[in-house]
Coordinates of N, CA and C and ligand atoms in Angstrom, one line a residue:
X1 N 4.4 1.1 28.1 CA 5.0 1.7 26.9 C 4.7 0.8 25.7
X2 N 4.2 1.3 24.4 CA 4.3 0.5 23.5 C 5.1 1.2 22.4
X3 N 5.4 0.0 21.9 CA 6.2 0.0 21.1 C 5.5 -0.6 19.6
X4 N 5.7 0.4 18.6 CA 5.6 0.1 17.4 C 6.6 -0.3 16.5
X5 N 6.2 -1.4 16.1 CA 7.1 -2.2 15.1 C 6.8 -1.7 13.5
X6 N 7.6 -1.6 12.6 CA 7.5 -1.4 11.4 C 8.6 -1.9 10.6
X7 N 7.6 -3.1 10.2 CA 8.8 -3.8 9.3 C 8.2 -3.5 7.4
X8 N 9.2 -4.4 6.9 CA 9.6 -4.1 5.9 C 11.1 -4.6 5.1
X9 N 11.3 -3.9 3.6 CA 12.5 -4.4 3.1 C 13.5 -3.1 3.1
X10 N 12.8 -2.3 2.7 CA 13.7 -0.9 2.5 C 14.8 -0.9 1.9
X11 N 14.2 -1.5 0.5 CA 15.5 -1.8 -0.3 C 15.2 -0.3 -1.4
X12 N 15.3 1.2 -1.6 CA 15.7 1.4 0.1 C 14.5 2.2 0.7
X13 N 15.7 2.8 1.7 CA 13.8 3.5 2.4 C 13.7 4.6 1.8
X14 N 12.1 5.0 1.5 CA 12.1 6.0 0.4 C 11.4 7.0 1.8
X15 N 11.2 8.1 0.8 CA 10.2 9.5 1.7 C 9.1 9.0 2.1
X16 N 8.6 8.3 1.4 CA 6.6 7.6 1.9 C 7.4 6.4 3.0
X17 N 8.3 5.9 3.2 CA 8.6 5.2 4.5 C 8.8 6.3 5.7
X18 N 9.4 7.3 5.2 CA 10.1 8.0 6.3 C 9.0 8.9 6.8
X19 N 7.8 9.2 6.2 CA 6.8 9.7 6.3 C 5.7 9.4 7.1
X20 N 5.5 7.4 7.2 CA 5.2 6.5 8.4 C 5.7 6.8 9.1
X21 N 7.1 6.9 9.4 CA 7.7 6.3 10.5 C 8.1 7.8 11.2
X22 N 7.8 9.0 10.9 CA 7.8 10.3 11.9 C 6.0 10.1 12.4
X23 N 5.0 10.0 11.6 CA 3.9 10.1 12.2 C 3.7 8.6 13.0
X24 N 4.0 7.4 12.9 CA 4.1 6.7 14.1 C 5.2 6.7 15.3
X25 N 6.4 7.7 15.0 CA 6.7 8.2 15.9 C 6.0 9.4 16.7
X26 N 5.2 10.1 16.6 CA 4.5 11.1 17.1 C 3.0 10.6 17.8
X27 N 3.0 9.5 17.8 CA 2.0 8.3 18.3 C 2.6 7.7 19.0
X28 N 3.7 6.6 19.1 CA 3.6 5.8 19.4 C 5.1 6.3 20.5
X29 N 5.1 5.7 21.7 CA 6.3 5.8 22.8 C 7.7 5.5 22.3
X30 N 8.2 4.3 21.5 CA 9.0 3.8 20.6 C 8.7 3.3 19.2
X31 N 10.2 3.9 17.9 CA 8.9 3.1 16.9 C 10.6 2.0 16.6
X32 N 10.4 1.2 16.0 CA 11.3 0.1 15.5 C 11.5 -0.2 14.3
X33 N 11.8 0.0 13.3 CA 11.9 -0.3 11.8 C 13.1 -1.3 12.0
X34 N 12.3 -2.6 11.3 CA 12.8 -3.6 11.1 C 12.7 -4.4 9.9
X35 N 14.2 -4.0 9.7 CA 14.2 -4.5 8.4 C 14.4 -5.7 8.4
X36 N 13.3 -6.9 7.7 CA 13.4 -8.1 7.4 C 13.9 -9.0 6.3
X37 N 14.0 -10.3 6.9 CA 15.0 -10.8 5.7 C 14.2 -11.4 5.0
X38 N 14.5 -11.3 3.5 CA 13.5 -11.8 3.0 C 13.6 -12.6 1.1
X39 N 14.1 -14.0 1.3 CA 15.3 -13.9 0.7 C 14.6 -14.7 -1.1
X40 N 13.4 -14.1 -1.0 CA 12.7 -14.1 -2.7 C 13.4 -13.1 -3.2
X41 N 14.0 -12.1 -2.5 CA 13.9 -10.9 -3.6 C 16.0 -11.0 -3.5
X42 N 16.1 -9.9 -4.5 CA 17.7 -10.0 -4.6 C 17.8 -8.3 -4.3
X43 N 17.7 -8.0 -3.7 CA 18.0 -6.8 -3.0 C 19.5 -5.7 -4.0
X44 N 18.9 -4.3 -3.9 CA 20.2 -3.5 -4.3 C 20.8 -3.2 -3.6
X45 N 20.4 -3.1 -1.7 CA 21.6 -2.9 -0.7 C 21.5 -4.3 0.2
X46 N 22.7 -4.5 0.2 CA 22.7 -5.4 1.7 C 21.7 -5.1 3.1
X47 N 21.3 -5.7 3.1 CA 20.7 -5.8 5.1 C 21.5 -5.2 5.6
X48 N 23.3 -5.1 5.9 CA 23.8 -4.5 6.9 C 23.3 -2.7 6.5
X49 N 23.2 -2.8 5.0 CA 23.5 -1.5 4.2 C 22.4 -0.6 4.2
X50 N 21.0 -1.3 4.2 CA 19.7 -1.1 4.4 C 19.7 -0.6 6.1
X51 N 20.2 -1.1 6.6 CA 20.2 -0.8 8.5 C 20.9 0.6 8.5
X52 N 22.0 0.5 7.6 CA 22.9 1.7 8.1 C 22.4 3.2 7.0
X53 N 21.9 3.1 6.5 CA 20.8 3.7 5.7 C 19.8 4.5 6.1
X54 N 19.1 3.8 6.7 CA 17.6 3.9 7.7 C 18.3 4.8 9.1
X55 N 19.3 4.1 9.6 CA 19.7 5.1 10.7 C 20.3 6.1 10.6
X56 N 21.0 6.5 9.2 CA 21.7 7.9 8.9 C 20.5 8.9 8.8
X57 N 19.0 8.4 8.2 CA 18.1 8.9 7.9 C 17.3 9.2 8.8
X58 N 17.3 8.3 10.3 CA 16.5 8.7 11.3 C 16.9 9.1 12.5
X59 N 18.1 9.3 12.4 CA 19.3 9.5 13.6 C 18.8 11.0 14.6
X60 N 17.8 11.8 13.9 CA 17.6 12.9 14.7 C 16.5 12.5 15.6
X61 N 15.3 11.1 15.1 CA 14.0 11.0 15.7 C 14.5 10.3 16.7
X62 N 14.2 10.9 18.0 CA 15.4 9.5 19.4 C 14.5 8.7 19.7
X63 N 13.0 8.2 19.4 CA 12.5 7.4 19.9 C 12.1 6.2 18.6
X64 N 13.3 6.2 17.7 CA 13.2 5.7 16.4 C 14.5 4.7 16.5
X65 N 14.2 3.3 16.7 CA 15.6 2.2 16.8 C 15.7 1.7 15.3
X66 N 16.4 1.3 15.1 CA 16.7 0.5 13.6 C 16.8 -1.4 14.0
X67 N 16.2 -2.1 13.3 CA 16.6 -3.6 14.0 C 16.4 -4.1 12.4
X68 N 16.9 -5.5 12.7 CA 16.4 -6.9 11.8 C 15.9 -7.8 12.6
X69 N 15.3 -8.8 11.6 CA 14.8 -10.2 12.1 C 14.6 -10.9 11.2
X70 N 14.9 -12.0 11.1 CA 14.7 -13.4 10.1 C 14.0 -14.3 10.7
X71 N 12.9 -13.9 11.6 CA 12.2 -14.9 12.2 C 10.7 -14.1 11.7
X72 N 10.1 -15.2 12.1 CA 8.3 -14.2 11.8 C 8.1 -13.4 12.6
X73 N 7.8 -12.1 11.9 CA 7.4 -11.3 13.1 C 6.4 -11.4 14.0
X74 N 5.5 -12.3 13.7 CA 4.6 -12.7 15.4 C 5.5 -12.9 16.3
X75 N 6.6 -13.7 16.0 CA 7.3 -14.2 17.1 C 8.2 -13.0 17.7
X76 N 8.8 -12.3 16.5 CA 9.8 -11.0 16.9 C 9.0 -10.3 17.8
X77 N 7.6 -9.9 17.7 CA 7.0 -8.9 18.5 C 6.7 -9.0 19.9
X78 N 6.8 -10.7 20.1 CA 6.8 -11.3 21.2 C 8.1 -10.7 22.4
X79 N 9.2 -10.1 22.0 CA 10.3 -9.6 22.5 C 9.7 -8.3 23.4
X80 N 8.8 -7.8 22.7 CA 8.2 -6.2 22.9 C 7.5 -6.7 24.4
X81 N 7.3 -5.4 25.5 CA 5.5 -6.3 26.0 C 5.0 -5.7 25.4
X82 N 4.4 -4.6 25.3 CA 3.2 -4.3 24.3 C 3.9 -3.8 23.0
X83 N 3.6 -4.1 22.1 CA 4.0 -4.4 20.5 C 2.9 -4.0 19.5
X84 N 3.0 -2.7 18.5 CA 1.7 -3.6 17.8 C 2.7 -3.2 16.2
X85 N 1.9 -3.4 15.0 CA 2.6 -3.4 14.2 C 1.9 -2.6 13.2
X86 N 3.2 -1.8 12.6 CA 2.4 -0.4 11.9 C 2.3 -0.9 10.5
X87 N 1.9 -0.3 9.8 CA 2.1 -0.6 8.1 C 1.5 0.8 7.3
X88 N 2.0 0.8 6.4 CA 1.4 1.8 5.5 C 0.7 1.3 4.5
X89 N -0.2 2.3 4.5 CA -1.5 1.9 3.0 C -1.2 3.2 1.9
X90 N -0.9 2.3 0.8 CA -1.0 3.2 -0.3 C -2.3 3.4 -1.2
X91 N -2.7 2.4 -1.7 CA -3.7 2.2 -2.6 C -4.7 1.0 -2.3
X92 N -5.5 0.8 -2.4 CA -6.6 -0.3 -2.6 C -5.7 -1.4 -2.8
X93 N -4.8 -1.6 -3.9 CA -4.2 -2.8 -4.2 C -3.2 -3.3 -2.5
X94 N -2.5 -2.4 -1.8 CA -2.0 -2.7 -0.7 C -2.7 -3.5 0.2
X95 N -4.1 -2.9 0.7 CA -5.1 -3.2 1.6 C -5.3 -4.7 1.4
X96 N -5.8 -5.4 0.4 CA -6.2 -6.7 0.8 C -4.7 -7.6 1.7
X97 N -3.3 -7.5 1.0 CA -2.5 -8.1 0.8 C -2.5 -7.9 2.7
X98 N -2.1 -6.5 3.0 CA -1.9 -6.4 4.1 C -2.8 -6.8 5.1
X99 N -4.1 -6.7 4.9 CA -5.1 -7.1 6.2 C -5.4 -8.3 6.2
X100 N -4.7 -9.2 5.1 CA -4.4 -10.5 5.0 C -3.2 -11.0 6.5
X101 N -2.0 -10.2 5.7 CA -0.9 -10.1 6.9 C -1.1 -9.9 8.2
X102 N -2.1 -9.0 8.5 CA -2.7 -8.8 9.8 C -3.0 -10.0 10.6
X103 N -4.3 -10.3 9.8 CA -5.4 -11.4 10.0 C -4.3 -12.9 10.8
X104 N -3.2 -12.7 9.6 CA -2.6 -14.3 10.0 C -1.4 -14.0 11.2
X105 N -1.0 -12.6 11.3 CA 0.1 -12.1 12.5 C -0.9 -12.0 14.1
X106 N -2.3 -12.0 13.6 CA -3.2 -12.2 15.0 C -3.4 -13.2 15.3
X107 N -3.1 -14.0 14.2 CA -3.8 -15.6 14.6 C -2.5 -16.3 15.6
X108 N -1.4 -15.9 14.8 CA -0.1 -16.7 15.4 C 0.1 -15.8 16.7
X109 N -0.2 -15.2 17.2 CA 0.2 -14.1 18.1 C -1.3 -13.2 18.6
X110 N -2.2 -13.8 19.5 CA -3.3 -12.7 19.6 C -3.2 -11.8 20.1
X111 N -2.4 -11.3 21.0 CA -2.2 -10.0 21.4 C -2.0 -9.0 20.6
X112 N -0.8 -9.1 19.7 CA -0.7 -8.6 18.1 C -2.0 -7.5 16.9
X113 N -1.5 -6.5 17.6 CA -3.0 -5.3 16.6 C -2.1 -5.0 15.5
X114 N -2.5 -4.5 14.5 CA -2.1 -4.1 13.4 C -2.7 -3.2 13.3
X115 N -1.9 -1.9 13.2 CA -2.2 -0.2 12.7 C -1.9 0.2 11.3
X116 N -3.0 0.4 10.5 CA -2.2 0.8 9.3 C -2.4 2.7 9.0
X117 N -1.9 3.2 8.6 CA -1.6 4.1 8.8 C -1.9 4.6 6.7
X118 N -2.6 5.7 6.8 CA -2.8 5.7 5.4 C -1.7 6.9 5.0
X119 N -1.2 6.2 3.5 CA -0.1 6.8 3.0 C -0.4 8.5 2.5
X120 N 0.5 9.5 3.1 CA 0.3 10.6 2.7 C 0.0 10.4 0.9
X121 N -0.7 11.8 0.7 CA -1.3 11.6 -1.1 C 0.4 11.8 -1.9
X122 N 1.1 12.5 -1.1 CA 2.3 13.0 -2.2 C 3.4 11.4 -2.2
X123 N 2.8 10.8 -1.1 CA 3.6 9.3 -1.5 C 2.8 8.4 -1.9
X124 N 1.9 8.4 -2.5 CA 0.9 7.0 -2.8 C 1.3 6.3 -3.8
X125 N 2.4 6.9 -4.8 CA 2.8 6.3 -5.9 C 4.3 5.9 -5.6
X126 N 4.9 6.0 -4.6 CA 6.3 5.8 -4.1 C 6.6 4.7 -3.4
X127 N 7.2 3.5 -4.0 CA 7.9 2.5 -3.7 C 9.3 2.5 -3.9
X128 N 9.7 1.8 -3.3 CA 11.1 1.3 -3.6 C 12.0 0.9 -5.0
X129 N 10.6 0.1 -5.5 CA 10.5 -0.2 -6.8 C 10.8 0.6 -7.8
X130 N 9.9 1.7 -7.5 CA 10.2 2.8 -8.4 C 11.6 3.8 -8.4
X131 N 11.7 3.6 -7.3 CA 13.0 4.9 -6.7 C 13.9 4.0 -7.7
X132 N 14.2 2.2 -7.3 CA 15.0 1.6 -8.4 C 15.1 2.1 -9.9
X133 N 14.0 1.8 -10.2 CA 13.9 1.9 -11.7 C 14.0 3.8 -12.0
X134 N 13.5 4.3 -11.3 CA 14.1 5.8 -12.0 C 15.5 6.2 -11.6
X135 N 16.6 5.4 -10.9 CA 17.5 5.5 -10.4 C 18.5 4.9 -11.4
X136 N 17.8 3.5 -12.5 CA 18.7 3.3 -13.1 C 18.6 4.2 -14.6
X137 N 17.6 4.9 -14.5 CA 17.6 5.7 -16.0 C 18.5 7.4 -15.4
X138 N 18.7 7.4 -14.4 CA 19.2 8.5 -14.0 C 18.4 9.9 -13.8
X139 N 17.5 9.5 -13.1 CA 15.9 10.6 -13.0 C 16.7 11.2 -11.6
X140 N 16.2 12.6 -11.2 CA 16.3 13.2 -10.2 C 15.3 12.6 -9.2
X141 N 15.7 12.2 -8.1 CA 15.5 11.4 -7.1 C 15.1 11.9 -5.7
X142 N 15.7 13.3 -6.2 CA 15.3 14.1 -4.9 C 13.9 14.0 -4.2
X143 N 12.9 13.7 -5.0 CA 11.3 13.6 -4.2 C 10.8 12.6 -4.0
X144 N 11.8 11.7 -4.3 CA 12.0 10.4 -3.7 C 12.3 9.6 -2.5
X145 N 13.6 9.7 -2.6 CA 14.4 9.2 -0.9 C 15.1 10.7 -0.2
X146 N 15.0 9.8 0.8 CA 15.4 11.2 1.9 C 16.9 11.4 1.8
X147 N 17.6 12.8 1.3 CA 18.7 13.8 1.0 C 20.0 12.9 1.7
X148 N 19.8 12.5 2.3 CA 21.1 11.8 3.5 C 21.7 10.5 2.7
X149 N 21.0 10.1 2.0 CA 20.8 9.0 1.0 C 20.9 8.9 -0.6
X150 N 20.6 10.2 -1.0 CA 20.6 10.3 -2.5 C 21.8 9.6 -2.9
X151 N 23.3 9.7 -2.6 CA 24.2 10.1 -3.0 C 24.7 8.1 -3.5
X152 N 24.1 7.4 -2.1 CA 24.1 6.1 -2.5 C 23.4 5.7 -3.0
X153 N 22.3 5.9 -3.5 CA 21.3 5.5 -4.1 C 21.9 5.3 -5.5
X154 N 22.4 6.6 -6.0 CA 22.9 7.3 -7.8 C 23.7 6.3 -7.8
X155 N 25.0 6.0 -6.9 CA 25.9 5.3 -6.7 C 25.9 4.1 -7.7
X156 N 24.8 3.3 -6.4 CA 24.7 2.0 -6.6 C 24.3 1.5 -7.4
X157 N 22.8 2.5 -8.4 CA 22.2 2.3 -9.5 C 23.2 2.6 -10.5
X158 N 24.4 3.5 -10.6 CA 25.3 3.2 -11.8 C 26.0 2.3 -11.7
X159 N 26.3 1.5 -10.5 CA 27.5 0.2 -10.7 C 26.5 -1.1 -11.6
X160 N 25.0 -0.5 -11.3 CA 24.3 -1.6 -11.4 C 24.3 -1.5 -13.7
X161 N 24.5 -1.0 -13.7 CA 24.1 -0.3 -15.4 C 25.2 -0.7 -16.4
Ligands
ADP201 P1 8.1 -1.2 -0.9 O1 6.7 -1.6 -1.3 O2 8.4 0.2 -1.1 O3 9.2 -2.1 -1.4 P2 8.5 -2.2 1.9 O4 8.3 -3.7 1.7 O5 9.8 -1.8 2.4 O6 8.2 -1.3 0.7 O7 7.3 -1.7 2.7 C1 7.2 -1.6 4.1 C2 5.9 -0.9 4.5 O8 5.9 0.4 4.1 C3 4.6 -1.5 4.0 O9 3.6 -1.4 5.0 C4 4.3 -0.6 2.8 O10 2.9 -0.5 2.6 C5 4.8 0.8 3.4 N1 5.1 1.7 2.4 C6 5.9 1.6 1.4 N2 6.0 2.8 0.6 C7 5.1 3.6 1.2 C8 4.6 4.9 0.9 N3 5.1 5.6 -0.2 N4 3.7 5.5 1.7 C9 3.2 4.8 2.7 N5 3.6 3.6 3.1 C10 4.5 3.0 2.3

């Protein structure tokens, strides 16, 4: 059985995450979205809040778990027996960054493959980032993050304003 890992911040998860993580579910025997800690950035939902998020949004796919880890993931995937680790490619500018990540998640861990998965065209401009920033001007969101979620999204971006 392998199991695909898919980490990340998912601050929060947008449609181009959820859009990975059904086609690495249709591949892969289990997939894992793991949301990591990652404590450069200052996050708009909490970790618990990001977990409970992700699973309101994936709750129909059953071979889709939700986890964290504050450890490196060479080491987390070590939990798995067979493990490999998905990622999405958006643009050119993604690619170096990541096959960097790859490169050093093989070194620490050889068993460890890294699958990247190229980003559908209708998400190539869809980050987190963005969903933020159009979230605090009060943009419709809808082609953004997945429906189960809008409602916190608006939420949180007006407490933030
Ligand atoms: P973001 O860049 O949105 O803050 P994360 O750190 O949560 O994203 O990214 C986790 C993974 O999801 C990375 O592999 C990233 O390349 C991928 N990803 C993010 N947005 C998209 C998208 N719109 N389409 C495909 N993959 C994506």
């Amino acid at each position: 059985m392998t199991t695909a890992i898919y980490p990340g911040s998912f601050d929060p998860i947008t449609l181009g995450h959820l859009n990975i993580i059904r086609r690495a579910a249709g591949i892969f025997d289990k997939v894992v979205v793991c949301v990591m800690v990652n404590s450069a950035k200052t996050p708009m939902f909490t970790l618990e809040e990001r977990m409970e998020l992700i699973e309101r949004v994936v709750s129909r796919l059953k071979n889709v778990k939700v986890d964290t880890s504050d450890i490196l993931l060479a080491e987390y995937a070590k939990r798995y027996e067979h493990a490999v680790i998905v990622k999405g490619l958006r643009a050119v500018s993604d690619y170096e960054s990541e096959v960097q990540m790859a490169l050093v998640n093989s070194k620490m861990n050889r068993r460890l493959e890294t699958v990247f998965l190229p980003s559908s065209q209708k998400y190539t401009y869809l980050s987190s980032t963005v969903v933020k920033e159009m979230a605090k001007y009060g943009s419709d969101l809808r082609e953004f993050v997945p429906v189960e979620i809008l409602q916190d999204v608006i939420e949180r971006a007006n407490k933030g304003r």
